[in-house]
Short mmCIF file of C-alpha atoms in Angstrom, two decimals:
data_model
loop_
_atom_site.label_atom_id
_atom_site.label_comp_id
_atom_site.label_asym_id
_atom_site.label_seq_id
_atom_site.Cartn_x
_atom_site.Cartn_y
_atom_site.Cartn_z
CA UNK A 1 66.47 148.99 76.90
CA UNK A 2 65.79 147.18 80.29
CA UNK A 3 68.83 147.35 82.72
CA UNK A 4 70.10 144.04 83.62
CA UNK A 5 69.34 142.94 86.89
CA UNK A 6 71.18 141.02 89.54
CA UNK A 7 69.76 137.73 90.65
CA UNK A 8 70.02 134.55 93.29
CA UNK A 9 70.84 131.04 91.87
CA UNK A 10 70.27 128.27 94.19
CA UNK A 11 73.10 125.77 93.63
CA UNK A 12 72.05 122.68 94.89
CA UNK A 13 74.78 120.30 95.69
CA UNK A 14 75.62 116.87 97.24
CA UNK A 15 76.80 118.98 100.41
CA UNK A 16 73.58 120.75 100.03
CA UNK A 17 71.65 124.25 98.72
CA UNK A 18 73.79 127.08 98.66
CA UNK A 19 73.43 130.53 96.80
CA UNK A 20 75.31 132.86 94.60
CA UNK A 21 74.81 135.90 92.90
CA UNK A 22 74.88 136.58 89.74
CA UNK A 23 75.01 139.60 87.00
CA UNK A 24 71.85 138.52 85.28
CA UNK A 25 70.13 135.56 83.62
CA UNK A 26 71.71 137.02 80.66
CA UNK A 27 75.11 135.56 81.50
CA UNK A 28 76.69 132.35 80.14
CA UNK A 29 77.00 128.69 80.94
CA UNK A 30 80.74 129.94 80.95
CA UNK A 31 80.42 132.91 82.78
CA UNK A 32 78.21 130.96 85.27
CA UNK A 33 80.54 128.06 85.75
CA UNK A 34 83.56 131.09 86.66
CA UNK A 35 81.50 132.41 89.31
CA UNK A 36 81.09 129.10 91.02
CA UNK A 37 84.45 128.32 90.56
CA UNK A 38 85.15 131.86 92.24
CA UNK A 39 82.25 131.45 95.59
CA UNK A 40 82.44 127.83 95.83
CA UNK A 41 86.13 126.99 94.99
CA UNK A 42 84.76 123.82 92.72
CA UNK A 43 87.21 124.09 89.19
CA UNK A 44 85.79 124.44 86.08
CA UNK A 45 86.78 121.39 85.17
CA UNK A 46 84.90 119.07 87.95
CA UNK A 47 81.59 121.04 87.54
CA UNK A 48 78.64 119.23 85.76
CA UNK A 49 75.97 121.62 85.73
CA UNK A 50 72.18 120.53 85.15
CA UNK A 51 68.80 121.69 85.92
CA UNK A 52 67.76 118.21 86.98
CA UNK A 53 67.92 116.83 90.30
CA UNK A 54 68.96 113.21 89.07
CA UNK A 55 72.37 114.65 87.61
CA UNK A 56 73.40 114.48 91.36
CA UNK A 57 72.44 110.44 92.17
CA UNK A 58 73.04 109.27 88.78
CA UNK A 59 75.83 107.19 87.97
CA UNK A 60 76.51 108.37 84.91
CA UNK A 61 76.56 112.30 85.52
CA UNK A 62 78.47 113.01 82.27
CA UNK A 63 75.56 112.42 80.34
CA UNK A 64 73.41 115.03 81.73
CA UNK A 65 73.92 117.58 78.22
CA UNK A 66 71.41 120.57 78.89
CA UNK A 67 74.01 122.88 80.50
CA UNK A 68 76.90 121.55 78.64
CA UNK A 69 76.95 124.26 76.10
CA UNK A 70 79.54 127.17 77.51
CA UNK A 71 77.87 129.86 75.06
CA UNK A 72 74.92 129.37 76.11
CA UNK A 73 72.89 131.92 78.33
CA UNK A 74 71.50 130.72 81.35
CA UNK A 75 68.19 131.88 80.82
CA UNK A 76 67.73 129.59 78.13
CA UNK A 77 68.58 126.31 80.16
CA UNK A 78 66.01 127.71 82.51
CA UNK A 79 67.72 129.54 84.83
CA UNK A 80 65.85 133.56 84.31
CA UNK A 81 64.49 134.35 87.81
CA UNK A 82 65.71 135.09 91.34
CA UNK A 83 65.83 132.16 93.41
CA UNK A 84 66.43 129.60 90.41
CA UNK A 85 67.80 126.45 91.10
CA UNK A 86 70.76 124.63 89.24
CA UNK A 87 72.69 121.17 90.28
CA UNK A 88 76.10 120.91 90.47
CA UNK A 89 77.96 117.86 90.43
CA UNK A 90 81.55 117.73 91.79
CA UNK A 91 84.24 114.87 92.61
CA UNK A 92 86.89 116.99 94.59
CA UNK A 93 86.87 117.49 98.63
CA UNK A 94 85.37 120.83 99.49
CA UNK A 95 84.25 123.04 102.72
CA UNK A 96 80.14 123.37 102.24
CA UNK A 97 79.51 127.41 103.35
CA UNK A 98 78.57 127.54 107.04
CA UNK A 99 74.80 127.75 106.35
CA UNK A 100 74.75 124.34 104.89
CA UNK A 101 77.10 123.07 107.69
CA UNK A 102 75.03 124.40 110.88
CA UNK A 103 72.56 122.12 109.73
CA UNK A 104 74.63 118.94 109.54
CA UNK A 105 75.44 116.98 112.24
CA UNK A 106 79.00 114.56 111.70
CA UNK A 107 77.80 111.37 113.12
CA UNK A 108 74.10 111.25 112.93
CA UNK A 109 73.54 113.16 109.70
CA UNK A 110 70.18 116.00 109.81
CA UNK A 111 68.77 116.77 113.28
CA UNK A 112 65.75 118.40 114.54
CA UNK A 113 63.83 118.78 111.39
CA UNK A 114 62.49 116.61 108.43
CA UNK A 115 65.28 114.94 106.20
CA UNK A 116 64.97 116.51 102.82
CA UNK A 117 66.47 115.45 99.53
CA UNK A 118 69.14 117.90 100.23
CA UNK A 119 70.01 116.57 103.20
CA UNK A 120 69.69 112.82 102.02
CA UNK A 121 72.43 114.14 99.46
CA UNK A 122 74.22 116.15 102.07
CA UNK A 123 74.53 112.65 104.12
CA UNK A 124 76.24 110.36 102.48
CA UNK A 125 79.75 109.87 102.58
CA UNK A 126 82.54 110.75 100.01
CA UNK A 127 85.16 107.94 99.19
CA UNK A 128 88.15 108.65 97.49
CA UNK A 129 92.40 107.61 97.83
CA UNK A 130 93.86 109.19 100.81
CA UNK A 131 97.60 109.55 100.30
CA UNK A 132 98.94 111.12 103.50
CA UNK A 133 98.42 108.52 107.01
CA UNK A 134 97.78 109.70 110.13
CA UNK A 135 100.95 107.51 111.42
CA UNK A 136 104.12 109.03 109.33
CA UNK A 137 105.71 106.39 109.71
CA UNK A 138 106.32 103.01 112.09
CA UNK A 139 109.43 101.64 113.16
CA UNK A 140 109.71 97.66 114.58
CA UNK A 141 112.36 96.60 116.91
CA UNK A 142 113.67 94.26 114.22
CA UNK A 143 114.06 91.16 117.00
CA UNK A 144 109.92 91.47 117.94
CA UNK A 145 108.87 91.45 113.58
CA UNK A 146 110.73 88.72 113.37
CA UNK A 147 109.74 86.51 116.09
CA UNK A 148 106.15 86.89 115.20
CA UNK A 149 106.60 86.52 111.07
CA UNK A 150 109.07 83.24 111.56
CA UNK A 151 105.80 82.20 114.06
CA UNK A 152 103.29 82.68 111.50
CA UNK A 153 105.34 81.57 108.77
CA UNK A 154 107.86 78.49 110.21
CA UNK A 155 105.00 77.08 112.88
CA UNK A 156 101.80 77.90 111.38
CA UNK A 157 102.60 77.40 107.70
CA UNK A 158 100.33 80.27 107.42
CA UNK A 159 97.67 77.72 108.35
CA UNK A 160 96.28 79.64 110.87
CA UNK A 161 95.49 83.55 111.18
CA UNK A 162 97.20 85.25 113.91
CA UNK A 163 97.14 88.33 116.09
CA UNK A 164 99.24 90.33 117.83
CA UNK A 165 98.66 94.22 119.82
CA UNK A 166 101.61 96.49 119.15
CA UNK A 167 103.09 98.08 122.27
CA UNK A 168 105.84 101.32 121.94
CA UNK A 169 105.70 105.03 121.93
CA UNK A 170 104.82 107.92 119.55
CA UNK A 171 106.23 111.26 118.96
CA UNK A 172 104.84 114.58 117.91
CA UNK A 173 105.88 114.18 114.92
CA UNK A 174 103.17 111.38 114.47
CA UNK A 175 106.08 108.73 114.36
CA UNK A 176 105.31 105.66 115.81
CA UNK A 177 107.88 103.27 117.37
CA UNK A 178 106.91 99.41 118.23
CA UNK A 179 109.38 97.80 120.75
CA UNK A 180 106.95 94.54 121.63
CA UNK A 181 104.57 92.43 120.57
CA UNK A 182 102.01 90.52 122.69
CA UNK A 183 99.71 88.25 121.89
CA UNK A 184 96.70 87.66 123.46
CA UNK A 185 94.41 84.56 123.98
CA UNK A 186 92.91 83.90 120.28
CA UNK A 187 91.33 80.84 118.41
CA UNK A 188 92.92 81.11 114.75
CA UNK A 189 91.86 78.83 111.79
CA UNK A 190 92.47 79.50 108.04
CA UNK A 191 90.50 81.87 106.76
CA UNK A 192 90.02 84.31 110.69
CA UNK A 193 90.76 84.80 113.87
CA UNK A 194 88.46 85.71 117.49
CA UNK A 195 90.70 87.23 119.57
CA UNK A 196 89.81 87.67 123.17
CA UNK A 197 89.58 91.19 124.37
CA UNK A 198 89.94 93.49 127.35
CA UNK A 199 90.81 90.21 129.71
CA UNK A 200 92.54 90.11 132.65
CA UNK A 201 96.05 88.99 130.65
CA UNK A 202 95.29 92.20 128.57
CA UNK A 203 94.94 94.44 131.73
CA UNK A 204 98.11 93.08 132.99
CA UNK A 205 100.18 93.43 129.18
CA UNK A 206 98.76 97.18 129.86
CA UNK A 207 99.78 97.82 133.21
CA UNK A 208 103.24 95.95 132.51
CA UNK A 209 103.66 97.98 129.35
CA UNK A 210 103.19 101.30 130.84
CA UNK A 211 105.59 100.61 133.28
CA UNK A 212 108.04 100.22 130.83
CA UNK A 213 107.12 103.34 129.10
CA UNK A 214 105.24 101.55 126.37
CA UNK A 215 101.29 102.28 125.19
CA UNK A 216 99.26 100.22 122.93
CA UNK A 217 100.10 101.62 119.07
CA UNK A 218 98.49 99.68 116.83
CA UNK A 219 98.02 95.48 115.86
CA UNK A 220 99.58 93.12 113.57
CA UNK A 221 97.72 90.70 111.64
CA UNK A 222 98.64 87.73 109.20
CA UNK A 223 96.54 86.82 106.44
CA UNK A 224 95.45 83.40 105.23
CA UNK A 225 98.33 81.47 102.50
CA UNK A 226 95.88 81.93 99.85
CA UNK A 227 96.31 83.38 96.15
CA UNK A 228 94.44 86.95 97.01
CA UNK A 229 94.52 89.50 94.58
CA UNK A 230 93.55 91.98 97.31
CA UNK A 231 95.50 93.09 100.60
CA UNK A 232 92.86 93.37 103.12
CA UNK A 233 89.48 91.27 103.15
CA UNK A 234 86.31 92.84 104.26
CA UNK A 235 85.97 90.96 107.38
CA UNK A 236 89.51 92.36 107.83
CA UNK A 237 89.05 96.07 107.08
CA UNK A 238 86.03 95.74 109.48
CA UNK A 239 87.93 94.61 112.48
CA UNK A 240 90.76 97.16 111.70
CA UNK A 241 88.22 100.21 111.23
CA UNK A 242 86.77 98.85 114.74
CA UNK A 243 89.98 98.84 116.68
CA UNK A 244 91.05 102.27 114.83
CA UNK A 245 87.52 103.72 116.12
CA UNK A 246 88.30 102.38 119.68
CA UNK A 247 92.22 103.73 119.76
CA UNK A 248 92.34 106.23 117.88
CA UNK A 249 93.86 108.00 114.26
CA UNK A 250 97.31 107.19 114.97
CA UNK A 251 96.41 103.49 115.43
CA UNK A 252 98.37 101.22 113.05
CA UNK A 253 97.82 97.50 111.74
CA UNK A 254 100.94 95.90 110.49
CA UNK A 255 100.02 93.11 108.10
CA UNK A 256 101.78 90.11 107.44
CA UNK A 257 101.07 88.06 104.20
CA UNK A 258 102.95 85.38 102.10
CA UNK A 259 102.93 85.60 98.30
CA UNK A 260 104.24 83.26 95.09
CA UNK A 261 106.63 84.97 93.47
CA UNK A 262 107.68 84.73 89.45
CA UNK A 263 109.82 81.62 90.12
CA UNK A 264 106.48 80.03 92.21
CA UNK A 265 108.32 80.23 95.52
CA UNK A 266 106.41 81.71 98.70
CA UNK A 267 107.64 84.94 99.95
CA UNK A 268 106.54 86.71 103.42
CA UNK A 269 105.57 90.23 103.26
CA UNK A 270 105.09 92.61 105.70
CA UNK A 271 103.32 96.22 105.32
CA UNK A 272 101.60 98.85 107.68
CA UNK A 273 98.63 100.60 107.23
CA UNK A 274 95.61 102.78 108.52
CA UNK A 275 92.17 103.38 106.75
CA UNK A 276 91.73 106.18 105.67
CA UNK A 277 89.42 109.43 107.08
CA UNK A 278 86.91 108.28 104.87
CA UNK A 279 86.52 104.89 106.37
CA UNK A 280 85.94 105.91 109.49
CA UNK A 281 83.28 108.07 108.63
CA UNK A 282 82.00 104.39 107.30
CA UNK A 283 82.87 103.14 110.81
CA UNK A 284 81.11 105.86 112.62
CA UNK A 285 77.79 105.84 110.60
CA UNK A 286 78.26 101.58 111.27
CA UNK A 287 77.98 100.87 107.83
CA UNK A 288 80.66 98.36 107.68
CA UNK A 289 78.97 95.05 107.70
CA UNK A 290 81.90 92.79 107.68
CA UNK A 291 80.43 91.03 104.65
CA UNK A 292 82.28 90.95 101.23
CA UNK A 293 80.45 91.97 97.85
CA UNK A 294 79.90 89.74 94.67
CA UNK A 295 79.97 90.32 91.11
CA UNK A 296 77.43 90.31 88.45
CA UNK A 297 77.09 86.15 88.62
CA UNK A 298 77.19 86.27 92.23
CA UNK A 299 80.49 85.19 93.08
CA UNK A 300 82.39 86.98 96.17
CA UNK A 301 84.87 89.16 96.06
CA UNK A 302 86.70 89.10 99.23
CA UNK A 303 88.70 92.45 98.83
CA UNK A 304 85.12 94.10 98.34
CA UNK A 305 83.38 95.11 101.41
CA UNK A 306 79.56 95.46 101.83
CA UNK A 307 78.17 98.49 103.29
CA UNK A 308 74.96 98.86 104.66
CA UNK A 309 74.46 102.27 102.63
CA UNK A 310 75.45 103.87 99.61
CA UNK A 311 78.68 106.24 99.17
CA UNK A 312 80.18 108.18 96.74
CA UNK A 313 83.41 106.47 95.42
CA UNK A 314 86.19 108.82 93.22
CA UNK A 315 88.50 107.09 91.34
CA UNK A 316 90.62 108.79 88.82
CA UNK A 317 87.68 110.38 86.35
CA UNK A 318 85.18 108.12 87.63
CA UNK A 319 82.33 108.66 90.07
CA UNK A 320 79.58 106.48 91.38
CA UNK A 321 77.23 105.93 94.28
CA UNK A 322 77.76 102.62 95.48
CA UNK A 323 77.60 100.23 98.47
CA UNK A 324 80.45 97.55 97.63
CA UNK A 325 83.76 99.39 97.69
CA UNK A 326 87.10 97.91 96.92
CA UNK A 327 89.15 97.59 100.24
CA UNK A 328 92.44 99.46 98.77
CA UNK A 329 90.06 102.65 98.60
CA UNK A 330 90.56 102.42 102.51
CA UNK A 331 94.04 101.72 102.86
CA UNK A 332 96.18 104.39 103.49
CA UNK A 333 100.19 102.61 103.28
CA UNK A 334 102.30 103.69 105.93
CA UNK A 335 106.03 103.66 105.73
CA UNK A 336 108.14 101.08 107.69
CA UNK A 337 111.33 101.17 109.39
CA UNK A 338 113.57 99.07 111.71
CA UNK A 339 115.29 99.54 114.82
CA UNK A 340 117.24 97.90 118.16
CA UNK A 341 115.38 98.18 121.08
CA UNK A 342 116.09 98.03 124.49
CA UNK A 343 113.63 95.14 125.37
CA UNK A 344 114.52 91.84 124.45
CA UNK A 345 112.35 89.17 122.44
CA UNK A 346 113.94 85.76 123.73
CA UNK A 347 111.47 84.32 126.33
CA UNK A 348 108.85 82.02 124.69
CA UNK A 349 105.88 84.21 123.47
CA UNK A 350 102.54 83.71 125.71
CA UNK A 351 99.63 81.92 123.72
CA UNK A 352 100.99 79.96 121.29
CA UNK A 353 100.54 76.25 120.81
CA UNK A 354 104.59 76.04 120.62
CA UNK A 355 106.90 76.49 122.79
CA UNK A 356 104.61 76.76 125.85
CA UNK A 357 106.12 78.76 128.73
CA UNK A 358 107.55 77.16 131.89
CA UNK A 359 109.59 78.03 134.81
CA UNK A 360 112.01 76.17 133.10
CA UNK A 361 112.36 79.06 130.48
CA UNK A 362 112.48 81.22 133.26
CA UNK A 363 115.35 79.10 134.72
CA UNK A 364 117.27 79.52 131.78
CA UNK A 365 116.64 83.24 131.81
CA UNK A 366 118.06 83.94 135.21
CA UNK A 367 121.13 82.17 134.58
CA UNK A 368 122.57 84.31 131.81
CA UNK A 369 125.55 86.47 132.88
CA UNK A 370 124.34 89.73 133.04
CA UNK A 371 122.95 92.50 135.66
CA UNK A 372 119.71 91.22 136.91
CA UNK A 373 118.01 93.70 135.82
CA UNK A 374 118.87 93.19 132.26
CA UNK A 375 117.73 89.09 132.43
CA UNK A 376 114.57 90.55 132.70
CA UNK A 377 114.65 93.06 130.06
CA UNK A 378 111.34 90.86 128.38
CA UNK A 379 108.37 91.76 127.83
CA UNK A 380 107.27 88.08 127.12
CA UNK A 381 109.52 86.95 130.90
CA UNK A 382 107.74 89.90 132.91
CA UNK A 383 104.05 88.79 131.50
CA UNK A 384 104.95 85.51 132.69
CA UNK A 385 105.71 86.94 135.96
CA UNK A 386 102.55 88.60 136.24
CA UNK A 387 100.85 85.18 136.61
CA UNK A 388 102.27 84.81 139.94
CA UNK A 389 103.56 88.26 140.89
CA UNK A 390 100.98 91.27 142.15
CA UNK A 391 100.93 93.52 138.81
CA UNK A 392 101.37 96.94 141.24
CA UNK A 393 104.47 94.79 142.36
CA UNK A 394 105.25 93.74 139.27
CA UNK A 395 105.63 97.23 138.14
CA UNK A 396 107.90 98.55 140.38
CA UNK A 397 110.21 95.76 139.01
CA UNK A 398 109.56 96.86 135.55
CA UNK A 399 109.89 100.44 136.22
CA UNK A 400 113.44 99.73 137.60
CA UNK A 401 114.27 97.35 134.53
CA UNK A 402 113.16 99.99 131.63
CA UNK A 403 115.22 102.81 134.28
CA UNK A 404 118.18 100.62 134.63
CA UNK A 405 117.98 101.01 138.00
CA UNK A 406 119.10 97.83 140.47
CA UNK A 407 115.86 95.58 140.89
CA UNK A 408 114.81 95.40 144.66
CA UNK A 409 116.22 92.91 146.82
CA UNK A 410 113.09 91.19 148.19
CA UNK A 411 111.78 91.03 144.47
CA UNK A 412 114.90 89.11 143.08
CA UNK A 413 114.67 86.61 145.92
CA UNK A 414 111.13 86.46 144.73
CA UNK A 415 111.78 85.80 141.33
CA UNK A 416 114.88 83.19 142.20
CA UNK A 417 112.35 81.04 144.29
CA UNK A 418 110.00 80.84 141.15
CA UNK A 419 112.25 79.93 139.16
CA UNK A 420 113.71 77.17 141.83
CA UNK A 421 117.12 78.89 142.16
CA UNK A 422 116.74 79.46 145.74
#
């Protein structure tokens, strides 16, 4: 009888083509399905095998029967000759082999040839629960949470969205430590928020931060006193997946949101998070388009976002291409912790509607009996500062403060004759 003879199976996958060998066309669906588990580490279990293309953009994969048979040879489903093609459907996270990677660029999908249907496959972006953040974990000086939830919660009734940049100091163990808050010029109403970026106030919170060994870390939000069955909206995971883009991985949004408990009393909540790796892939490819989806009769669902293109969503069993995706896919929860910083939180907080900052503040500041250097132990009293002090000189006084070190003569003259103490 013939001898059995070794032949090339094109596996042709969302990642792309790659090939295998195998023993003949004589093997099983079995057999077949051990092999691929063997060269292209997909488990038994999460292959769906097919000889038709649609098995790979269908929604309903699970219903593509023609390879389902594990007894069955392979050269009766149609695979008998070198160079035959079968589709394989997967849900887990895989490396593609480097032939089907050189051909893939991260950002901007195929380049220098004509998109395929491979590559159309190849392109689009996997979605599924990331458990581990970035961030390991955030701790708040306790003083700075607390002046900016009573704010949002005691002032604003939750009225009125607000926003706040987190400024401390990470580790290498991707710990993150938040010592201030600042909050920058904004126009809040119930349901958002436009915050003002990269003005001169900003540059100055920067400089001023740095100076007291501080870098930007992340942003705190509050959400609108509404009865959401959702965390983040999708106007809200856009702006996060924006600023995470801009600052990078370890970047961390602190969300602060009031709920009715069982006995219908409001509570005040407050969580961290970052989006996951998979959102940012969303982020990079600008498929976020800030817009929420909307069921079958239409209505929104705010803790849906709309996406330009489809993805690939895995949840649990299920998986379908899709271009609405529920926001807590994205949301990786990081853990929270408190702590005593160094800085105080006392001085009135710049931009808000109440108390407004005056010299009078500053007055009150100055009088308390302690070093000098220590009364100004604020990040809130030295941004104030900066509206009428140089911000290189401004600095040096900082540096000394966060050093301990005395606070120049000239400079506390300065500061007495602002505050109409000398």
């Amino acid at each position: 009888c013939p001898r059995a003879r070794a032949m090339i199976v094109r596996v042709r996958t969302r990642d792309g083509t790659e090939r295998i060998t195998v023993p003949s066309s004589d093997i099983t669906v079995a057999k077949l399905k051990e092999i691929l588990e063997t060269e292209l580490k997909v488990p038994k279990d999460e292959q769906i095998l097919s000889t038709s293309l649609d098995v790979l953009t269908s929604k309903t994969p699970e219903e593509f029967k023609d390879m389902a048979n594990g007894r069955a040879k392979i050269a009766s489903c149609g695979i008998d000759t070198n160079g035959a093609v079968v589709h394989l459907m997967y849900g887990c996270e895989r490396e593609p082999t480097k032939t089907t990677v050189a051909v893939r660029d991260a950002a901007r999908g195929l380049t220098g040839r004509k998109m395929t249907v491979d590559d159309m496959i190849a392109a689009q972006v996997r979605i599924e629960r990331q458990e581990a953040p970035h961030c390991v974990s955030v701790s708040f000086d306790a003083n700075a949470a607390n002046v900016f939830q009573s704010y949002v919660n005691y002032t604003l009734g939750f009225k009125q969205v607000r926003f706040g940049w987190l400024y401390g100091a990470r580790d290498d163990d991707g710990k993150t430590r938040v010592d201030a808050i600042y909050e920058p010029e904004q126009e809040g109403t119930e349901e958002d928020v436009e915050v003002l970026e990269d003005t001169l106030e900003d540059e100055k919170a920067d400089a001023l931060a740095g100076a007291l060994g501080m870098i930007r870390v992340g942003c705190i939000i509050s959400t609108p006193k509404d009865e959401r069955d959702f965390t983040l909206s999708a106007r809200e995971v856009s702006r996060v997946a924006r600023l995470q883009s801009k600052f990078g991985k370890e970047f961390v949004t602190a969300v602060v949101s009031t709920f009715e408990d069982e006995d219908d009393n409001w509570q005040v909540s407050f969580e961290a998070f970052q989006l996951s790796d998979a959102a940012m892939k969303v982020q990079e490819r600008g498929w976020f388009t800030g817009e929420c989806g909307v069921d079958e009769d239409g209505d929104e669902l705010k803790g849906v976002s709309k996406l330009t293109n489809e993805v690939i969503v895995r949840d649990g069993p299920s998986i379908n291409d899709v271009n609405a995706v529920d926001n807590d896919m994205f949301l990786v929860t990081v853990p929270i912790l408190d702590h005593e910083g160094a800085i105080s939180t006392t001085f009135p907080v710049e931009n808000r509607l109440h108390p407004v900052q005056t010299v009078d503040d500053l007055k009150d500041a100055l009088r308390k009996d302690k070093p000098y250097g220590e009364r100004l132990r604020d990040f809130h009293l030295l941004l104030f500062l900066a509206k009428h002090i140089d911000i290189n000189e401004l600095a040096v006084i900082a540096s000394a403060v966060h050093h301990g070190e005395d606070v120049p003569e000239g400079y506390t003259l300065l500061i007495d004759c602002l505050a109409g103490l000398a």
